[in-house]
Amino acid sequence: MTNIKKIAVLTSGGDAPGMNAAIRSVVRTSVYHNIEVLGVYRGYQGMIENDFTPLDARSVRNLINRGGTFLKSARSKDFRTPEGRKKAYENLVAAGADALVVIGGDGSFTGALLFNQEFGFPVMGIPGTIDNDIYGTTYTLGYDTALNTVVEAIDKIRDTASSHNRMFFIEVMGRDAGFLALNSGIGGGAEKILIPEQHSTLEELVSEIEINHNKGKMSNIIVVAEGDTTGKNVFELKKYVEKQNPDYDIRVTVLGHIQRGGAPTCFDRVLASRMGVKAVESLLEGKSNYMVGINNDKIDLTPLEKAIKGGESKLDPDLIRIAEIMSI
Ligand code: F6P
């Protein structure tokens, strides 16, 4: 065991459903082990600006079901500078914190690692992003909720698409990764899914739409990951396909930030609770510079460095094959 007496916790980068549940878990696990907790508002920016609040078990009541992050989140430019990080360190030490839990994505982990390397301050990461694009964990917090939000939207669009025999391009978030698009596409029964991990051309797209048409498919749902490079964007895709066949009646829906909000699913709530416990207890065991993850349904640790640098995409290529089979 270490001498840690106060743990600081922050959320950073794009918010994700389940972040509140993770803060709650970090707070309650700390209190359980008689450790104080310091909440940091607005991510690293709050550390630089001394924007702290003490948290206890009751401060995190009625939070498990709430989307977003009550500590708020930010992408701090100042923390990218050595002066910013120094100020953050001095503030944290003055507030009595001796370890830090960072809930966020790979950009947030890069900051955490740098912070540790410069000041030797113990840090632990919890992956929170709807993109699921972090190496070292099968699932990130918020991904399951976003997936269900997208599928619900696709279901609704399907109702109107089939009523009008229309084709819909639906743009789904995910930054450079296709997890959200591929899985929501399979779950929502998409006729075609375009993801950055599998390059396809405009000609291929048009020919597949033609084949579907000849098979008697009256409407088409085409899910497009925002990072896909088949066209410039969904509007360009629509324009191109329309030009090839003006008979198609095409609409575009960009789901946008609706995918980031909403109450977390039970999966994300349980995952957040498990990850928070592991993060705090690992710090108390003297560990630092790790990210908590879930692999084969076991909560484990991956060195932050590995999580940031990544490796091969963890996207299962078999899912691409499954999507193709399901859309015949
Ligand atoms: O990383 C989460 C995410 O929602 C991505 O899917 C998306 O590309 C990006 O954040 C949007 O960022 P912002 O909220 O800054 O517009």
CSV table of N, CA and C in Angstrom, one decimal, residues 139-292:
chain,number,residue,atom,x,y,z
A,139,TYR,N,-13.9,-2.5,-24.7
A,139,TYR,CA,-15.0,-1.4,-24.7
A,139,TYR,C,-14.5,-0.2,-24.0
A,140,THR,N,-14.8,1.0,-24.5
A,140,THR,CA,-14.6,2.2,-23.8
A,140,THR,C,-16.0,2.6,-23.2
A,141,LEU,N,-16.0,3.5,-22.2
A,141,LEU,CA,-17.2,3.9,-21.5
A,141,LEU,C,-18.0,4.8,-22.5
A,142,GLY,N,-19.2,4.6,-22.7
A,142,GLY,CA,-20.1,5.4,-23.5
A,142,GLY,C,-20.3,4.8,-24.9
A,143,TYR,N,-19.5,3.9,-25.3
A,143,TYR,CA,-19.6,3.3,-26.6
A,143,TYR,C,-20.9,2.5,-26.7
A,144,ASP,N,-21.2,1.7,-25.7
A,144,ASP,CA,-22.5,0.9,-25.8
A,144,ASP,C,-23.7,1.8,-25.8
A,145,THR,N,-23.7,2.9,-25.0
A,145,THR,CA,-24.8,3.8,-25.0
A,145,THR,C,-25.0,4.4,-26.4
A,146,ALA,N,-23.9,4.9,-26.9
A,146,ALA,CA,-24.0,5.6,-28.2
A,146,ALA,C,-24.4,4.6,-29.3
A,147,LEU,N,-24.0,3.4,-29.2
A,147,LEU,CA,-24.4,2.4,-30.2
A,147,LEU,C,-25.9,2.2,-30.2
A,148,ASN,N,-26.4,2.1,-29.0
A,148,ASN,CA,-27.9,2.0,-28.8
A,148,ASN,C,-28.7,3.2,-29.3
A,149,THR,N,-28.1,4.4,-29.1
A,149,THR,CA,-28.7,5.6,-29.6
A,149,THR,C,-28.7,5.6,-31.1
A,150,VAL,N,-27.6,5.2,-31.7
A,150,VAL,CA,-27.6,5.1,-33.2
A,150,VAL,C,-28.6,4.1,-33.7
A,151,VAL,N,-28.6,2.9,-33.1
A,151,VAL,CA,-29.5,1.9,-33.6
A,151,VAL,C,-31.0,2.4,-33.5
A,152,GLU,N,-31.3,3.1,-32.4
A,152,GLU,CA,-32.7,3.6,-32.2
A,152,GLU,C,-33.0,4.6,-33.4
A,153,ALA,N,-32.0,5.4,-33.7
A,153,ALA,CA,-32.2,6.4,-34.8
A,153,ALA,C,-32.4,5.7,-36.1
A,154,ILE,N,-31.5,4.7,-36.4
A,154,ILE,CA,-31.6,4.0,-37.6
A,154,ILE,C,-33.0,3.3,-37.8
A,155,ASP,N,-33.5,2.7,-36.7
A,155,ASP,CA,-34.8,2.1,-36.7
A,155,ASP,C,-35.9,3.1,-37.1
A,156,LYS,N,-35.8,4.3,-36.6
A,156,LYS,CA,-36.8,5.4,-36.9
A,156,LYS,C,-36.6,5.8,-38.3
A,157,ILE,N,-35.4,6.0,-38.8
A,157,ILE,CA,-35.2,6.4,-40.2
A,157,ILE,C,-35.7,5.3,-41.1
A,158,ARG,N,-35.5,4.0,-40.7
A,158,ARG,CA,-36.0,2.9,-41.6
A,158,ARG,C,-37.5,3.0,-41.8
A,159,ASP,N,-38.3,3.4,-40.8
A,159,ASP,CA,-39.7,3.5,-40.9
A,159,ASP,C,-40.1,4.5,-42.0
A,160,THR,N,-39.4,5.6,-42.0
A,160,THR,CA,-39.8,6.6,-43.0
A,160,THR,C,-39.1,6.3,-44.4
A,161,ALA,N,-37.9,5.7,-44.3
A,161,ALA,CA,-37.3,5.3,-45.6
A,161,ALA,C,-38.1,4.3,-46.4
A,162,SER,N,-38.7,3.3,-45.6
A,162,SER,CA,-39.4,2.2,-46.3
A,162,SER,C,-40.8,2.8,-46.7
A,163,SER,N,-41.3,3.7,-46.0
A,163,SER,CA,-42.7,4.3,-46.4
A,163,SER,C,-42.6,5.0,-47.7
A,164,HIS,N,-41.4,5.6,-48.0
A,164,HIS,CA,-41.2,6.4,-49.2
A,164,HIS,C,-40.3,5.8,-50.2
A,165,ASN,N,-39.9,4.5,-50.0
A,165,ASN,CA,-39.0,3.9,-50.9
A,165,ASN,C,-37.7,4.7,-51.1
A,166,ARG,N,-37.2,5.2,-50.0
A,166,ARG,CA,-36.1,6.2,-50.1
A,166,ARG,C,-34.7,5.5,-49.7
A,167,MET,N,-33.7,6.2,-50.1
A,167,MET,CA,-32.3,5.8,-49.7
A,167,MET,C,-31.9,6.8,-48.7
A,168,PHE,N,-31.2,6.4,-47.6
A,168,PHE,CA,-30.7,7.3,-46.6
A,168,PHE,C,-29.2,7.1,-46.4
A,169,PHE,N,-28.5,8.1,-46.4
A,169,PHE,CA,-27.1,8.1,-46.0
A,169,PHE,C,-27.2,8.6,-44.5
A,170,ILE,N,-26.7,7.8,-43.6
A,170,ILE,CA,-26.7,8.2,-42.2
A,170,ILE,C,-25.3,8.3,-41.7
A,171,GLU,N,-24.9,9.5,-41.3
A,171,GLU,CA,-23.5,9.7,-40.9
A,171,GLU,C,-23.4,9.5,-39.3
A,172,VAL,N,-22.5,8.7,-39.0
A,172,VAL,CA,-22.3,8.3,-37.6
A,172,VAL,C,-21.0,8.7,-37.1
A,173,MET,N,-20.8,9.1,-35.8
A,173,MET,CA,-19.6,9.6,-35.3
A,173,MET,C,-18.6,8.4,-35.2
A,174,GLY,N,-17.4,8.7,-34.6
A,174,GLY,CA,-16.4,7.7,-34.4
A,174,GLY,C,-15.0,8.2,-34.7
A,175,ARG,N,-14.9,9.5,-35.1
A,175,ARG,CA,-13.6,10.0,-35.4
A,175,ARG,C,-12.9,9.2,-36.5
A,176,ASP,N,-11.7,8.6,-36.3
A,176,ASP,CA,-11.1,7.8,-37.4
A,176,ASP,C,-11.5,6.4,-37.4
A,177,ALA,N,-12.4,6.0,-36.5
A,177,ALA,CA,-12.7,4.6,-36.3
A,177,ALA,C,-14.1,4.2,-36.7
A,178,GLY,N,-14.3,2.9,-37.1
A,178,GLY,CA,-15.6,2.5,-37.7
A,178,GLY,C,-16.4,1.7,-36.7
A,179,PHE,N,-16.0,1.6,-35.4
A,179,PHE,CA,-16.7,0.7,-34.5
A,179,PHE,C,-18.2,1.1,-34.4
A,180,LEU,N,-18.5,2.3,-34.2
A,180,LEU,CA,-19.9,2.7,-34.0
A,180,LEU,C,-20.7,2.4,-35.3
A,181,ALA,N,-20.1,2.8,-36.5
A,181,ALA,CA,-20.8,2.6,-37.7
A,181,ALA,C,-21.0,1.1,-38.0
A,182,LEU,N,-20.0,0.3,-37.9
A,182,LEU,CA,-20.1,-1.1,-38.2
A,182,LEU,C,-21.1,-1.8,-37.4
A,183,ASN,N,-21.0,-1.6,-36.1
A,183,ASN,CA,-21.9,-2.3,-35.2
A,183,ASN,C,-23.3,-1.8,-35.2
A,184,SER,N,-23.5,-0.5,-35.3
A,184,SER,CA,-24.8,0.0,-35.4
A,184,SER,C,-25.4,-0.4,-36.8
A,185,GLY,N,-24.6,-0.5,-37.8
A,185,GLY,CA,-25.1,-0.8,-39.1
A,185,GLY,C,-25.6,-2.3,-39.1
A,186,ILE,N,-24.9,-3.1,-38.4
A,186,ILE,CA,-25.3,-4.5,-38.3
A,186,ILE,C,-26.6,-4.6,-37.5
A,187,GLY,N,-26.6,-3.9,-36.3
A,187,GLY,CA,-27.7,-3.9,-35.5
A,187,GLY,C,-28.9,-3.3,-36.1
A,188,GLY,N,-28.7,-2.3,-36.9
A,188,GLY,CA,-29.8,-1.6,-37.5
A,188,GLY,C,-30.2,-2.1,-38.9
A,189,GLY,N,-29.5,-3.2,-39.3
A,189,GLY,CA,-29.9,-3.9,-40.6
A,189,GLY,C,-29.6,-3.0,-41.8
A,190,ALA,N,-28.4,-2.3,-41.8
A,190,ALA,CA,-28.1,-1.5,-42.9
A,190,ALA,C,-27.8,-2.3,-44.2
A,191,GLU,N,-28.1,-1.7,-45.3
A,191,GLU,CA,-27.8,-2.4,-46.6
A,191,GLU,C,-26.3,-2.3,-46.9
A,192,LYS,N,-25.7,-1.2,-46.4
A,192,LYS,CA,-24.3,-1.0,-46.7
A,192,LYS,C,-23.7,-0.1,-45.6
A,193,ILE,N,-22.5,-0.5,-45.2
A,193,ILE,CA,-21.8,0.3,-44.1
A,193,ILE,C,-20.4,0.7,-44.6
A,194,LEU,N,-20.2,2.0,-44.6
A,194,LEU,CA,-18.9,2.5,-45.0
A,194,LEU,C,-18.0,2.9,-43.8
A,195,ILE,N,-16.9,2.3,-43.7
A,195,ILE,CA,-16.0,2.6,-42.5
A,195,ILE,C,-14.6,2.8,-43.0
A,196,PRO,N,-13.8,3.6,-42.2
A,196,PRO,CA,-12.4,3.9,-42.7
A,196,PRO,C,-11.5,2.7,-42.8
A,197,GLU,N,-11.8,1.7,-42.0
A,197,GLU,CA,-11.0,0.5,-42.0
A,197,GLU,C,-11.1,-0.4,-43.3
A,198,GLN,N,-12.1,-0.1,-44.0
A,198,GLN,CA,-12.3,-0.9,-45.3
A,198,GLN,C,-12.6,0.1,-46.4
A,199,HIS,N,-11.5,0.3,-47.2
A,199,HIS,CA,-11.7,1.3,-48.3
A,199,HIS,C,-12.6,0.8,-49.4
A,200,SER,N,-13.5,1.7,-49.8
A,200,SER,CA,-14.3,1.3,-51.0
A,200,SER,C,-14.5,2.5,-51.9
A,201,THR,N,-14.7,2.3,-53.1
A,201,THR,CA,-14.8,3.4,-54.1
A,201,THR,C,-16.2,3.8,-54.4
A,202,LEU,N,-16.4,5.0,-54.9
A,202,LEU,CA,-17.7,5.5,-55.3
A,202,LEU,C,-18.3,4.6,-56.3
A,203,GLU,N,-17.5,4.1,-57.2
A,203,GLU,CA,-18.1,3.2,-58.3
A,203,GLU,C,-18.6,1.9,-57.6
A,204,GLU,N,-17.8,1.4,-56.7
A,204,GLU,CA,-18.3,0.2,-56.0
A,204,GLU,C,-19.6,0.4,-55.3
A,205,LEU,N,-19.7,1.6,-54.6
A,205,LEU,CA,-20.9,1.9,-53.9
A,205,LEU,C,-22.1,2.0,-54.9
A,206,VAL,N,-22.0,2.6,-56.0
A,206,VAL,CA,-23.1,2.8,-56.9
A,206,VAL,C,-23.4,1.4,-57.5
A,207,SER,N,-22.4,0.6,-57.8
A,207,SER,CA,-22.8,-0.7,-58.3
A,207,SER,C,-23.5,-1.6,-57.3
A,208,GLU,N,-23.1,-1.5,-56.0
A,208,GLU,CA,-23.8,-2.3,-55.0
A,208,GLU,C,-25.3,-1.8,-54.8
A,209,ILE,N,-25.4,-0.5,-54.9
A,209,ILE,CA,-26.8,0.1,-54.8
A,209,ILE,C,-27.7,-0.5,-55.9
A,210,GLU,N,-27.0,-0.5,-57.1
A,210,GLU,CA,-27.7,-1.0,-58.3
A,210,GLU,C,-28.1,-2.5,-58.1
A,211,ILE,N,-27.2,-3.3,-57.6
A,211,ILE,CA,-27.5,-4.7,-57.3
A,211,ILE,C,-28.6,-4.8,-56.4
A,212,ASN,N,-28.6,-4.0,-55.3
A,212,ASN,CA,-29.7,-4.1,-54.3
A,212,ASN,C,-31.0,-3.7,-55.0
A,213,HIS,N,-31.0,-2.7,-55.8
A,213,HIS,CA,-32.2,-2.3,-56.5
A,213,HIS,C,-32.8,-3.4,-57.4
A,214,ASN,N,-31.8,-4.1,-58.1
A,214,ASN,CA,-32.3,-5.2,-58.9
A,214,ASN,C,-32.8,-6.4,-58.1
A,215,LYS,N,-32.3,-6.5,-56.9
A,215,LYS,CA,-32.8,-7.6,-56.0
A,215,LYS,C,-34.2,-7.3,-55.5
A,216,GLY,N,-34.7,-6.1,-55.7
A,216,GLY,CA,-36.0,-5.7,-55.3
A,216,GLY,C,-36.0,-5.0,-54.0
A,217,LYS,N,-34.9,-4.5,-53.6
A,217,LYS,CA,-34.9,-3.7,-52.3
A,217,LYS,C,-35.4,-2.3,-52.7
A,218,MET,N,-36.4,-1.9,-52.0
A,218,MET,CA,-37.1,-0.6,-52.4
A,218,MET,C,-36.5,0.6,-51.6
A,219,SER,N,-35.9,0.3,-50.4
A,219,SER,CA,-35.3,1.3,-49.7
A,219,SER,C,-33.9,0.9,-49.3
A,220,ASN,N,-33.0,1.8,-49.0
A,220,ASN,CA,-31.6,1.5,-48.6
A,220,ASN,C,-31.2,2.3,-47.5
A,221,ILE,N,-30.6,1.7,-46.4
A,221,ILE,CA,-30.0,2.4,-45.4
A,221,ILE,C,-28.5,2.2,-45.5
A,222,ILE,N,-27.8,3.3,-45.7
A,222,ILE,CA,-26.4,3.3,-45.8
A,222,ILE,C,-25.7,4.0,-44.7
A,223,VAL,N,-25.1,3.3,-43.8
A,223,VAL,CA,-24.5,3.9,-42.6
A,223,VAL,C,-23.0,4.3,-43.0
A,224,VAL,N,-22.7,5.5,-42.7
A,224,VAL,CA,-21.3,6.0,-43.1
A,224,VAL,C,-20.6,6.6,-41.9
A,225,ALA,N,-19.5,6.0,-41.6
A,225,ALA,CA,-18.6,6.5,-40.5
A,225,ALA,C,-18.1,7.9,-40.9
A,226,GLU,N,-18.0,8.8,-39.9
A,226,GLU,CA,-17.6,10.1,-40.3
A,226,GLU,C,-16.1,10.1,-40.8
A,227,GLY,N,-15.4,9.1,-40.4
A,227,GLY,CA,-14.0,9.0,-40.9
A,227,GLY,C,-13.8,8.3,-42.2
A,228,ASP,N,-14.9,7.8,-42.8
A,228,ASP,CA,-14.8,7.1,-44.0
A,228,ASP,C,-14.4,8.0,-45.2
A,229,THR,N,-13.6,7.4,-46.1
A,229,THR,CA,-13.0,8.3,-47.2
A,229,THR,C,-13.6,8.0,-48.6
A,230,THR,N,-14.7,7.2,-48.6
A,230,THR,CA,-15.2,6.9,-50.0
A,230,THR,C,-15.6,8.2,-50.7
A,231,GLY,N,-16.3,9.1,-50.0
A,231,GLY,CA,-16.6,10.4,-50.6
A,231,GLY,C,-16.1,11.4,-49.6
A,232,LYS,N,-16.2,12.7,-50.0
A,232,LYS,CA,-15.7,13.8,-49.1
A,232,LYS,C,-16.5,13.8,-47.8
A,233,ASN,N,-17.9,13.6,-47.9
A,233,ASN,CA,-18.8,13.5,-46.8
A,233,ASN,C,-20.1,12.9,-47.3
A,234,VAL,N,-21.1,12.8,-46.4
A,234,VAL,CA,-22.3,12.1,-46.8
A,234,VAL,C,-23.1,12.9,-47.9
A,235,PHE,N,-22.9,14.3,-47.8
A,235,PHE,CA,-23.7,15.1,-48.8
A,235,PHE,C,-23.1,14.9,-50.2
A,236,GLU,N,-21.7,14.7,-50.3
A,236,GLU,CA,-21.1,14.4,-51.5
A,236,GLU,C,-21.5,13.1,-52.1
A,237,LEU,N,-21.6,12.1,-51.1
A,237,LEU,CA,-22.0,10.8,-51.5
A,237,LEU,C,-23.4,10.8,-52.2
A,238,LYS,N,-24.3,11.5,-51.5
A,238,LYS,CA,-25.7,11.7,-52.0
A,238,LYS,C,-25.6,12.3,-53.5
A,239,LYS,N,-24.9,13.3,-53.6
A,239,LYS,CA,-24.8,14.0,-54.9
A,239,LYS,C,-24.3,13.1,-56.0
A,240,TYR,N,-23.2,12.3,-55.6
A,240,TYR,CA,-22.6,11.4,-56.6
A,240,TYR,C,-23.6,10.4,-57.1
A,241,VAL,N,-24.2,9.7,-56.1
A,241,VAL,CA,-25.1,8.6,-56.4
A,241,VAL,C,-26.3,9.1,-57.2
A,242,GLU,N,-26.8,10.3,-56.8
A,242,GLU,CA,-28.0,10.9,-57.5
A,242,GLU,C,-27.7,11.2,-58.9
A,243,LYS,N,-26.4,11.6,-59.1
A,243,LYS,CA,-26.0,12.0,-60.5
A,243,LYS,C,-25.9,10.7,-61.4
A,244,GLN,N,-25.5,9.6,-60.8
A,244,GLN,CA,-25.4,8.3,-61.5
A,244,GLN,C,-26.8,7.8,-61.8
A,245,ASN,N,-27.7,8.0,-60.9
A,245,ASN,CA,-29.1,7.6,-61.1
A,245,ASN,C,-30.1,8.5,-60.5
A,246,PRO,N,-30.6,9.5,-61.3
A,246,PRO,CA,-31.5,10.5,-60.8
A,246,PRO,C,-32.8,10.0,-60.4
A,247,ASP,N,-33.1,8.7,-60.6
A,247,ASP,CA,-34.4,8.1,-60.2
A,247,ASP,C,-34.4,7.8,-58.7
A,248,TYR,N,-33.2,7.7,-58.1
A,248,TYR,CA,-33.2,7.5,-56.6
A,248,TYR,C,-33.6,8.7,-55.9
A,249,ASP,N,-34.4,8.4,-54.8
A,249,ASP,CA,-34.9,9.5,-53.9
A,249,ASP,C,-34.0,9.4,-52.7
A,250,ILE,N,-33.1,10.3,-52.5
A,250,ILE,CA,-32.1,10.1,-51.4
A,250,ILE,C,-32.2,11.2,-50.4
A,251,ARG,N,-32.0,10.9,-49.2
A,251,ARG,CA,-32.0,11.8,-48.1
A,251,ARG,C,-30.7,11.6,-47.2
A,252,VAL,N,-30.3,12.6,-46.5
A,252,VAL,CA,-29.1,12.5,-45.6
A,252,VAL,C,-29.5,12.8,-44.2
A,253,THR,N,-29.0,12.0,-43.3
A,253,THR,CA,-29.1,12.4,-41.8
A,253,THR,C,-27.8,12.3,-41.2
A,254,VAL,N,-27.4,13.4,-40.6
A,254,VAL,CA,-26.1,13.4,-39.8
A,254,VAL,C,-26.6,13.4,-38.3
A,255,LEU,N,-26.3,12.3,-37.7
A,255,LEU,CA,-26.8,12.1,-36.3
A,255,LEU,C,-26.1,13.1,-35.3
A,256,GLY,N,-24.8,13.4,-35.5
A,256,GLY,CA,-24.2,14.4,-34.7
A,256,GLY,C,-24.1,14.1,-33.2
A,257,HIS,N,-24.2,15.2,-32.5
A,257,HIS,CA,-23.9,15.1,-31.0
A,257,HIS,C,-25.0,14.4,-30.2
A,258,ILE,N,-26.1,14.1,-30.8
A,258,ILE,CA,-27.1,13.4,-30.2
A,258,ILE,C,-26.5,12.0,-29.7
A,259,GLN,N,-25.5,11.6,-30.4
A,259,GLN,CA,-24.9,10.3,-30.1
A,259,GLN,C,-24.0,10.4,-28.8
A,260,ARG,N,-23.7,11.6,-28.4
A,260,ARG,CA,-22.9,11.7,-27.1
A,260,ARG,C,-23.7,11.8,-25.9
A,261,GLY,N,-25.1,12.1,-26.0
A,261,GLY,CA,-25.9,12.3,-24.8
A,261,GLY,C,-26.7,11.2,-24.4
A,262,GLY,N,-27.5,11.4,-23.4
A,262,GLY,CA,-28.4,10.4,-23.0
A,262,GLY,C,-28.0,9.6,-21.8
A,263,ALA,N,-28.9,8.9,-21.1
A,263,ALA,CA,-28.6,8.1,-19.9
A,263,ALA,C,-27.8,6.9,-20.4
A,264,PRO,N,-26.7,6.6,-19.6
A,264,PRO,CA,-25.9,5.4,-20.0
A,264,PRO,C,-26.7,4.1,-19.9
A,265,THR,N,-26.4,3.2,-20.8
A,265,THR,CA,-27.0,1.8,-20.7
A,265,THR,C,-26.5,1.2,-19.4
A,266,CYS,N,-27.2,0.1,-19.0
A,266,CYS,CA,-26.7,-0.7,-17.8
A,266,CYS,C,-25.3,-1.2,-18.0
A,267,PHE,N,-25.0,-1.6,-19.3
A,267,PHE,CA,-23.6,-2.1,-19.6
A,267,PHE,C,-22.6,-1.0,-19.2
A,268,ASP,N,-22.9,0.2,-19.7
A,268,ASP,CA,-21.9,1.3,-19.4
A,268,ASP,C,-21.8,1.7,-17.9
A,269,ARG,N,-23.0,1.6,-17.2
A,269,ARG,CA,-23.0,1.9,-15.8
A,269,ARG,C,-22.2,0.9,-15.0
A,270,VAL,N,-22.3,-0.4,-15.3
A,270,VAL,CA,-21.6,-1.5,-14.6
A,270,VAL,C,-20.1,-1.4,-15.0
A,271,LEU,N,-19.8,-1.1,-16.3
A,271,LEU,CA,-18.4,-1.0,-16.7
A,271,LEU,C,-17.8,0.1,-15.9
A,272,ALA,N,-18.5,1.3,-15.9
A,272,ALA,CA,-17.9,2.4,-15.2
A,272,ALA,C,-17.6,2.1,-13.7
A,273,SER,N,-18.6,1.4,-13.1
A,273,SER,CA,-18.4,1.1,-11.7
A,273,SER,C,-17.2,0.1,-11.5
A,274,ARG,N,-17.0,-0.8,-12.4
A,274,ARG,CA,-15.9,-1.8,-12.3
A,274,ARG,C,-14.6,-1.0,-12.5
A,275,MET,N,-14.6,-0.2,-13.5
A,275,MET,CA,-13.3,0.5,-13.9
A,275,MET,C,-12.9,1.5,-12.8
A,276,GLY,N,-13.9,2.2,-12.2
A,276,GLY,CA,-13.5,3.1,-11.1
A,276,GLY,C,-12.9,2.4,-9.9
A,277,VAL,N,-13.4,1.3,-9.5
A,277,VAL,CA,-12.9,0.5,-8.4
A,277,VAL,C,-11.4,0.1,-8.7
A,278,LYS,N,-11.3,-0.4,-10.0
A,278,LYS,CA,-9.9,-0.9,-10.3
A,278,LYS,C,-8.9,0.3,-10.4
A,279,ALA,N,-9.4,1.4,-10.9
A,279,ALA,CA,-8.5,2.6,-11.0
A,279,ALA,C,-8.0,3.0,-9.6
A,280,VAL,N,-8.9,3.2,-8.6
A,280,VAL,CA,-8.5,3.6,-7.3
A,280,VAL,C,-7.7,2.5,-6.6
A,281,GLU,N,-8.1,1.3,-6.7
A,281,GLU,CA,-7.4,0.3,-5.9
A,281,GLU,C,-6.0,0.0,-6.5
A,282,SER,N,-5.8,0.2,-7.8
A,282,SER,CA,-4.5,0.1,-8.4
A,282,SER,C,-3.6,1.2,-7.9
A,283,LEU,N,-4.1,2.4,-7.9
A,283,LEU,CA,-3.3,3.5,-7.3
A,283,LEU,C,-2.9,3.2,-5.9
A,284,LEU,N,-3.8,2.7,-5.1
A,284,LEU,CA,-3.5,2.4,-3.7
A,284,LEU,C,-2.5,1.3,-3.6
A,285,GLU,N,-2.4,0.5,-4.6
A,285,GLU,CA,-1.4,-0.6,-4.6
A,285,GLU,C,0.0,-0.1,-5.1
A,286,GLY,N,0.0,1.2,-5.4
A,286,GLY,CA,1.3,1.8,-5.8
A,286,GLY,C,1.5,1.8,-7.3
A,287,LYS,N,0.5,1.4,-8.1
A,287,LYS,CA,0.6,1.4,-9.5
A,287,LYS,C,0.3,2.8,-10.1
A,288,SER,N,1.0,3.1,-11.2
A,288,SER,CA,0.8,4.3,-11.9
A,288,SER,C,1.0,4.1,-13.4
A,289,ASN,N,0.5,5.1,-14.2
A,289,ASN,CA,0.8,5.1,-15.7
A,289,ASN,C,0.1,3.9,-16.4
A,290,TYR,N,-1.1,3.5,-15.9
A,290,TYR,CA,-1.9,2.5,-16.5
A,290,TYR,C,-3.2,3.0,-16.9
A,291,MET,N,-3.8,2.3,-17.9
A,291,MET,CA,-5.2,2.5,-18.2
A,291,MET,C,-6.0,1.3,-17.8
A,292,VAL,N,-7.1,1.5,-17.2
A,292,VAL,CA,-8.0,0.4,-16.8
A,292,VAL,C,-8.8,0.0,-18.1
